[in-house]
PDB file of C-alpha atoms in Angstrom:
ATOM      1  CA  UNK A   1     162.478 -99.291  85.895  1.00 37.00           C
ATOM      2  CA  UNK A   2     165.289-101.602  86.595  1.00 42.00           C
ATOM      3  CA  UNK A   3     166.220-102.085  90.108  1.00 44.00           C
ATOM      4  CA  UNK A   4     169.724-102.330  90.727  1.00 52.00           C
ATOM      5  CA  UNK A   5     169.656-104.255  94.076  1.00 60.00           C
ATOM      6  CA  UNK A   6     167.886-107.516  93.065  1.00 84.00           C
ATOM      7  CA  UNK A   7     168.973-110.243  95.479  1.00 92.00           C
ATOM      8  CA  UNK A   8     171.783-112.143  95.092  1.00 94.00           C
ATOM      9  CA  UNK A   9     170.733-115.706  93.244  1.00 96.00           C
ATOM     10  CA  UNK A  10     173.495-118.390  94.349  1.00 95.00           C
ATOM     11  CA  UNK A  11     173.405-122.235  93.170  1.00 95.00           C
ATOM     12  CA  UNK A  12     175.306-124.425  95.063  1.00 93.00           C
ATOM     13  CA  UNK A  13     176.937-127.719  93.867  1.00 93.00           C
ATOM     14  CA  UNK A  14     178.808-131.212  94.623  1.00 93.00           C
ATOM     15  CA  UNK A  15     180.603-132.206  91.727  1.00 95.00           C
ATOM     16  CA  UNK A  16     182.901-135.749  91.573  1.00 95.00           C
ATOM     17  CA  UNK A  17     186.431-135.341  90.246  1.00 94.00           C
ATOM     18  CA  UNK A  18     184.611-136.552  86.526  1.00 94.00           C
ATOM     19  CA  UNK A  19     181.805-134.370  86.808  1.00 92.00           C
ATOM     20  CA  UNK A  20     178.654-136.018  88.583  1.00 93.00           C
ATOM     21  CA  UNK A  21     176.271-134.170  90.390  1.00 91.00           C
ATOM     22  CA  UNK A  22     173.868-136.764  91.554  1.00 89.00           C
ATOM     23  CA  UNK A  23     173.127-138.942  94.765  1.00 88.00           C
ATOM     24  CA  UNK A  24     176.092-136.874  96.333  1.00 90.00           C
ATOM     25  CA  UNK A  25     174.358-138.026  99.798  1.00 86.00           C
ATOM     26  CA  UNK A  26     176.132-141.441  98.711  1.00 90.00           C
ATOM     27  CA  UNK A  27     179.911-140.288  97.869  1.00 92.00           C
ATOM     28  CA  UNK A  28     180.527-136.832  99.300  1.00 91.00           C
ATOM     29  CA  UNK A  29     179.471-138.047 102.504  1.00 89.00           C
ATOM     30  CA  UNK A  30     183.750-138.799 103.806  1.00 91.00           C
ATOM     31  CA  UNK A  31     184.525-135.211 102.238  1.00 91.00           C
ATOM     32  CA  UNK A  32     181.959-133.358 103.990  1.00 87.00           C
ATOM     33  CA  UNK A  33     183.539-132.377 107.907  1.00 88.00           C
ATOM     34  CA  UNK A  34     183.625-129.673 110.828  1.00 89.00           C
ATOM     35  CA  UNK A  35     184.690-126.975 108.178  1.00 89.00           C
ATOM     36  CA  UNK A  36     182.249-127.536 105.040  1.00 89.00           C
ATOM     37  CA  UNK A  37     179.198-127.661 107.610  1.00 87.00           C
ATOM     38  CA  UNK A  38     180.158-124.831 108.638  1.00 90.00           C
ATOM     39  CA  UNK A  39     180.862-122.719 105.883  1.00 88.00           C
ATOM     40  CA  UNK A  40     177.272-124.608 104.712  1.00 89.00           C
ATOM     41  CA  UNK A  41     175.562-122.515 107.634  1.00 91.00           C
ATOM     42  CA  UNK A  42     177.050-119.544 106.995  1.00 90.00           C
ATOM     43  CA  UNK A  43     175.886-119.516 103.576  1.00 89.00           C
ATOM     44  CA  UNK A  44     172.429-120.755 104.335  1.00 91.00           C
ATOM     45  CA  UNK A  45     172.365-117.733 106.693  1.00 92.00           C
ATOM     46  CA  UNK A  46     172.686-115.062 104.709  1.00 91.00           C
ATOM     47  CA  UNK A  47     169.817-116.611 102.198  1.00 93.00           C
ATOM     48  CA  UNK A  48     166.267-115.957 102.979  1.00 93.00           C
ATOM     49  CA  UNK A  49     164.985-118.892 100.538  1.00 96.00           C
ATOM     50  CA  UNK A  50     165.940-121.761  99.380  1.00 96.00           C
ATOM     51  CA  UNK A  51     164.566-122.829  95.741  1.00 97.00           C
ATOM     52  CA  UNK A  52     164.599-125.893  94.485  1.00 95.00           C
ATOM     53  CA  UNK A  53     162.980-128.555  91.562  1.00 93.00           C
ATOM     54  CA  UNK A  54     160.323-131.167  92.694  1.00 92.00           C
ATOM     55  CA  UNK A  55     163.499-133.822  92.965  1.00 91.00           C
ATOM     56  CA  UNK A  56     165.734-131.887  95.506  1.00 92.00           C
ATOM     57  CA  UNK A  57     162.337-130.995  97.278  1.00 94.00           C
ATOM     58  CA  UNK A  58     161.474-135.396  97.726  1.00 93.00           C
ATOM     59  CA  UNK A  59     164.947-135.475  98.492  1.00 91.00           C
ATOM     60  CA  UNK A  60     165.101-132.481 101.331  1.00 93.00           C
ATOM     61  CA  UNK A  61     161.610-132.933 102.962  1.00 94.00           C
ATOM     62  CA  UNK A  62     162.380-136.443 103.653  1.00 93.00           C
ATOM     63  CA  UNK A  63     165.979-136.149 105.008  1.00 92.00           C
ATOM     64  CA  UNK A  64     165.280-132.225 107.024  1.00 94.00           C
ATOM     65  CA  UNK A  65     162.453-131.871 108.703  1.00 95.00           C
ATOM     66  CA  UNK A  66     163.339-134.271 111.686  1.00 94.00           C
ATOM     67  CA  UNK A  67     167.102-133.325 111.532  1.00 94.00           C
ATOM     68  CA  UNK A  68     167.778-130.888 114.471  1.00 93.00           C
ATOM     69  CA  UNK A  69     171.122-128.169 114.990  1.00 93.00           C
ATOM     70  CA  UNK A  70     171.799-125.144 113.510  1.00 93.00           C
ATOM     71  CA  UNK A  71     171.648-125.792 110.190  1.00 93.00           C
ATOM     72  CA  UNK A  72     168.368-127.800 109.836  1.00 94.00           C
ATOM     73  CA  UNK A  73     167.097-125.187 112.259  1.00 95.00           C
ATOM     74  CA  UNK A  74     167.307-122.074 109.473  1.00 94.00           C
ATOM     75  CA  UNK A  75     166.951-124.805 106.843  1.00 95.00           C
ATOM     76  CA  UNK A  76     163.343-125.778 108.394  1.00 96.00           C
ATOM     77  CA  UNK A  77     162.279-122.292 109.640  1.00 95.00           C
ATOM     78  CA  UNK A  78     163.459-120.459 106.203  1.00 96.00           C
ATOM     79  CA  UNK A  79     161.140-120.395 103.668  1.00 96.00           C
ATOM     80  CA  UNK A  80     161.090-122.721 100.512  1.00 97.00           C
ATOM     81  CA  UNK A  81     159.846-122.941  96.685  1.00 97.00           C
ATOM     82  CA  UNK A  82     159.144-125.814  94.667  1.00 96.00           C
ATOM     83  CA  UNK A  83     158.845-125.722  91.217  1.00 95.00           C
ATOM     84  CA  UNK A  84     157.236-128.328  90.163  1.00 93.00           C
ATOM     85  CA  UNK A  85     154.475-128.653  87.779  1.00 91.00           C
ATOM     86  CA  UNK A  86     152.907-132.310  89.099  1.00 92.00           C
ATOM     87  CA  UNK A  87     153.185-131.572  92.569  1.00 92.00           C
ATOM     88  CA  UNK A  88     150.222-130.264  94.075  1.00 90.00           C
ATOM     89  CA  UNK A  89     151.504-129.647  98.133  1.00 92.00           C
ATOM     90  CA  UNK A  90     153.952-130.237  99.940  1.00 93.00           C
ATOM     91  CA  UNK A  91     154.252-130.598 103.618  1.00 93.00           C
ATOM     92  CA  UNK A  92     157.426-129.705 104.781  1.00 95.00           C
ATOM     93  CA  UNK A  93     156.740-126.618 107.104  1.00 94.00           C
ATOM     94  CA  UNK A  94     157.549-123.284 105.352  1.00 96.00           C
ATOM     95  CA  UNK A  95     157.324-124.587 101.261  1.00 97.00           C
ATOM     96  CA  UNK A  96     155.194-123.077  98.759  1.00 95.00           C
ATOM     97  CA  UNK A  97     154.680-124.603  95.394  1.00 96.00           C
ATOM     98  CA  UNK A  98     155.276-123.058  92.449  1.00 95.00           C
ATOM     99  CA  UNK A  99     153.346-124.310  89.599  1.00 92.00           C
ATOM    100  CA  UNK A 100     153.678-121.299  87.390  1.00 85.00           C
ATOM    101  CA  UNK A 101     156.312-119.837  84.846  1.00 92.00           C
ATOM    102  CA  UNK A 102     159.520-120.789  86.321  1.00 93.00           C
ATOM    103  CA  UNK A 103     161.325-117.890  85.200  1.00 95.00           C
ATOM    104  CA  UNK A 104     159.184-115.426  85.642  1.00 95.00           C
ATOM    105  CA  UNK A 105     158.463-116.696  89.593  1.00 95.00           C
ATOM    106  CA  UNK A 106     162.349-116.682  90.284  1.00 96.00           C
ATOM    107  CA  UNK A 107     163.089-113.535  88.654  1.00 95.00           C
ATOM    108  CA  UNK A 108     159.871-112.053  90.447  1.00 95.00           C
ATOM    109  CA  UNK A 109     162.084-113.503  93.886  1.00 95.00           C
ATOM    110  CA  UNK A 110     165.247-111.751  92.810  1.00 95.00           C
ATOM    111  CA  UNK A 111     163.351-108.449  92.894  1.00 94.00           C
ATOM    112  CA  UNK A 112     161.591-108.852  95.923  1.00 93.00           C
ATOM    113  CA  UNK A 113     163.546-107.363  98.873  1.00 92.00           C
ATOM    114  CA  UNK A 114     165.510-109.408 101.130  1.00 91.00           C
ATOM    115  CA  UNK A 115     169.255-111.127 101.298  1.00 92.00           C
ATOM    116  CA  UNK A 116     169.929-113.953  98.898  1.00 94.00           C
ATOM    117  CA  UNK A 117     168.438-116.909  97.424  1.00 96.00           C
ATOM    118  CA  UNK A 118     170.291-120.358  97.257  1.00 96.00           C
ATOM    119  CA  UNK A 119     169.369-123.473  95.123  1.00 95.00           C
ATOM    120  CA  UNK A 120     171.166-126.773  95.787  1.00 91.00           C
ATOM    121  CA  UNK A 121     172.345-129.013  93.381  1.00 85.00           C
ATOM    122  CA  UNK A 122     171.934-128.635  89.346  1.00 86.00           C
ATOM    123  CA  UNK A 123     169.315-130.782  88.603  1.00 86.00           C
ATOM    124  CA  UNK A 124     166.462-129.575  85.002  1.00 88.00           C
ATOM    125  CA  UNK A 125     165.527-126.763  87.274  1.00 92.00           C
ATOM    126  CA  UNK A 126     169.313-125.787  88.379  1.00 91.00           C
ATOM    127  CA  UNK A 127     170.434-125.797  84.653  1.00 90.00           C
ATOM    128  CA  UNK A 128     167.102-123.664  83.418  1.00 91.00           C
ATOM    129  CA  UNK A 129     167.881-121.174  85.815  1.00 94.00           C
ATOM    130  CA  UNK A 130     171.707-121.060  84.529  1.00 92.00           C
ATOM    131  CA  UNK A 131     170.960-121.116  81.229  1.00 90.00           C
ATOM    132  CA  UNK A 132     168.116-117.758  81.624  1.00 92.00           C
ATOM    133  CA  UNK A 133     170.972-115.575  82.950  1.00 92.00           C
ATOM    134  CA  UNK A 134     169.351-115.897  86.396  1.00 95.00           C
ATOM    135  CA  UNK A 135     171.949-117.271  88.470  1.00 95.00           C
ATOM    136  CA  UNK A 136     174.445-114.381  90.160  1.00 96.00           C
ATOM    137  CA  UNK A 137     177.390-117.080  91.757  1.00 95.00           C
ATOM    138  CA  UNK A 138     177.719-120.955  90.685  1.00 95.00           C
ATOM    139  CA  UNK A 139     179.547-122.196  93.939  1.00 94.00           C
ATOM    140  CA  UNK A 140     181.110-125.431  93.092  1.00 94.00           C
ATOM    141  CA  UNK A 141     183.013-127.715  95.796  1.00 94.00           C
ATOM    142  CA  UNK A 142     184.849-130.614  93.720  1.00 95.00           C
ATOM    143  CA  UNK A 143     184.860-133.953  95.836  1.00 95.00           C
ATOM    144  CA  UNK A 144     187.886-135.738  95.558  1.00 96.00           C
ATOM    145  CA  UNK A 145     185.872-139.313  94.157  1.00 96.00           C
ATOM    146  CA  UNK A 146     184.870-140.773  90.953  1.00 96.00           C
ATOM    147  CA  UNK A 147     181.747-141.758  90.592  1.00 95.00           C
ATOM    148  CA  UNK A 148     181.168-144.338  88.029  1.00 92.00           C
ATOM    149  CA  UNK A 149     177.600-143.528  87.225  1.00 91.00           C
ATOM    150  CA  UNK A 150     175.703-140.539  87.548  1.00 89.00           C
ATOM    151  CA  UNK A 151     174.179-137.309  85.533  1.00 88.00           C
ATOM    152  CA  UNK A 152     176.659-134.919  84.501  1.00 88.00           C
ATOM    153  CA  UNK A 153     177.286-131.968  85.531  1.00 87.00           C
ATOM    154  CA  UNK A 154     176.231-129.793  82.726  1.00 77.00           C
ATOM    155  CA  UNK A 155     174.244-131.647  79.878  1.00 73.00           C
ATOM    156  CA  UNK A 156     173.495-131.204  76.135  1.00 74.00           C
ATOM    157  CA  UNK A 157     171.703-129.122  74.935  1.00 70.00           C
ATOM    158  CA  UNK A 158     172.369-125.923  77.417  1.00 68.00           C
ATOM    159  CA  UNK A 159     172.981-122.213  76.620  1.00 71.00           C
ATOM    160  CA  UNK A 160     176.811-120.796  75.355  1.00 77.00           C
ATOM    161  CA  UNK A 161     177.563-118.838  79.079  1.00 81.00           C
ATOM    162  CA  UNK A 162     181.005-117.554  79.552  1.00 90.00           C
ATOM    163  CA  UNK A 163     181.499-117.299  83.579  1.00 93.00           C
ATOM    164  CA  UNK A 164     184.583-115.811  85.735  1.00 96.00           C
ATOM    165  CA  UNK A 165     186.154-117.574  88.184  1.00 96.00           C
ATOM    166  CA  UNK A 166     186.130-114.885  90.758  1.00 96.00           C
ATOM    167  CA  UNK A 167     187.383-117.199  93.639  1.00 94.00           C
ATOM    168  CA  UNK A 168     189.572-120.867  94.367  1.00 95.00           C
ATOM    169  CA  UNK A 169     190.815-122.926  97.235  1.00 91.00           C
ATOM    170  CA  UNK A 170     191.276-125.507  98.805  1.00 89.00           C
ATOM    171  CA  UNK A 171     187.908-126.449 100.302  1.00 86.00           C
ATOM    172  CA  UNK A 172     186.936-126.194 104.350  1.00 86.00           C
ATOM    173  CA  UNK A 173     188.254-129.912 104.981  1.00 88.00           C
ATOM    174  CA  UNK A 174     190.790-132.406 103.442  1.00 90.00           C
ATOM    175  CA  UNK A 175     190.413-133.248  99.581  1.00 92.00           C
ATOM    176  CA  UNK A 176     187.731-130.710  98.681  1.00 93.00           C
ATOM    177  CA  UNK A 177     188.155-127.883  95.965  1.00 95.00           C
ATOM    178  CA  UNK A 178     186.249-125.007  95.684  1.00 94.00           C
ATOM    179  CA  UNK A 179     185.689-122.665  92.761  1.00 95.00           C
ATOM    180  CA  UNK A 180     183.581-119.743  92.713  1.00 95.00           C
ATOM    181  CA  UNK A 181     181.904-118.380  89.984  1.00 96.00           C
ATOM    182  CA  UNK A 182     180.583-115.163  88.488  1.00 96.00           C
ATOM    183  CA  UNK A 183     178.696-114.652  84.986  1.00 94.00           C
ATOM    184  CA  UNK A 184     181.008-113.125  82.782  1.00 91.00           C
ATOM    185  CA  UNK A 185     180.456-109.645  81.572  1.00 81.00           C
ATOM    186  CA  UNK A 186     179.053-110.885  77.605  1.00 66.00           C
ATOM    187  CA  UNK A 187     181.079-108.731  75.146  1.00 57.00           C
ATOM    188  CA  UNK A 188     178.998-105.546  73.643  1.00 51.00           C
ATOM    189  CA  UNK A 189     177.107-105.154  76.683  1.00 49.00           C
ATOM    190  CA  UNK A 190     178.060-101.832  79.049  1.00 48.00           C
TER     191      UNK A 190
END
């Protein structure tokens, strides 16, 4: 039996003009104002859970538990899943470590009842989900800065997938551009 109402998995990524995604706190901050904060909060509130790899967990678990405000409060309350074969315990409230098969576990979360699931960033975990066809929406916010070094958005060895642009326009703060993509229908599929 196929479920037609599976939860959507949205991956949200900050990316520099030259395609760097790593350490956005070091270069995106000056461009991320009230408009972007409101957009991020609305997207987070549509989501029931945050999915992340170990690196994102380590960054977020240092930053968000002590923060306050609507965004931090929602993030701290919501269920969080960190996919790692090496992390044994998560101290951030409402966080579950998932050591098993990433694709199987994410697929099971998508098939469970509830609202959207969200992934921030595009490290190894994020690329694994894209390559497996588990990402339903890819939301890129282009930040008008060149970053001299860092991890590129997509790395060699990924799967060849086609994406359809479903929304493009100015970001919610000056200088930003928001692009939203969904997987394109594959040739030969229904």
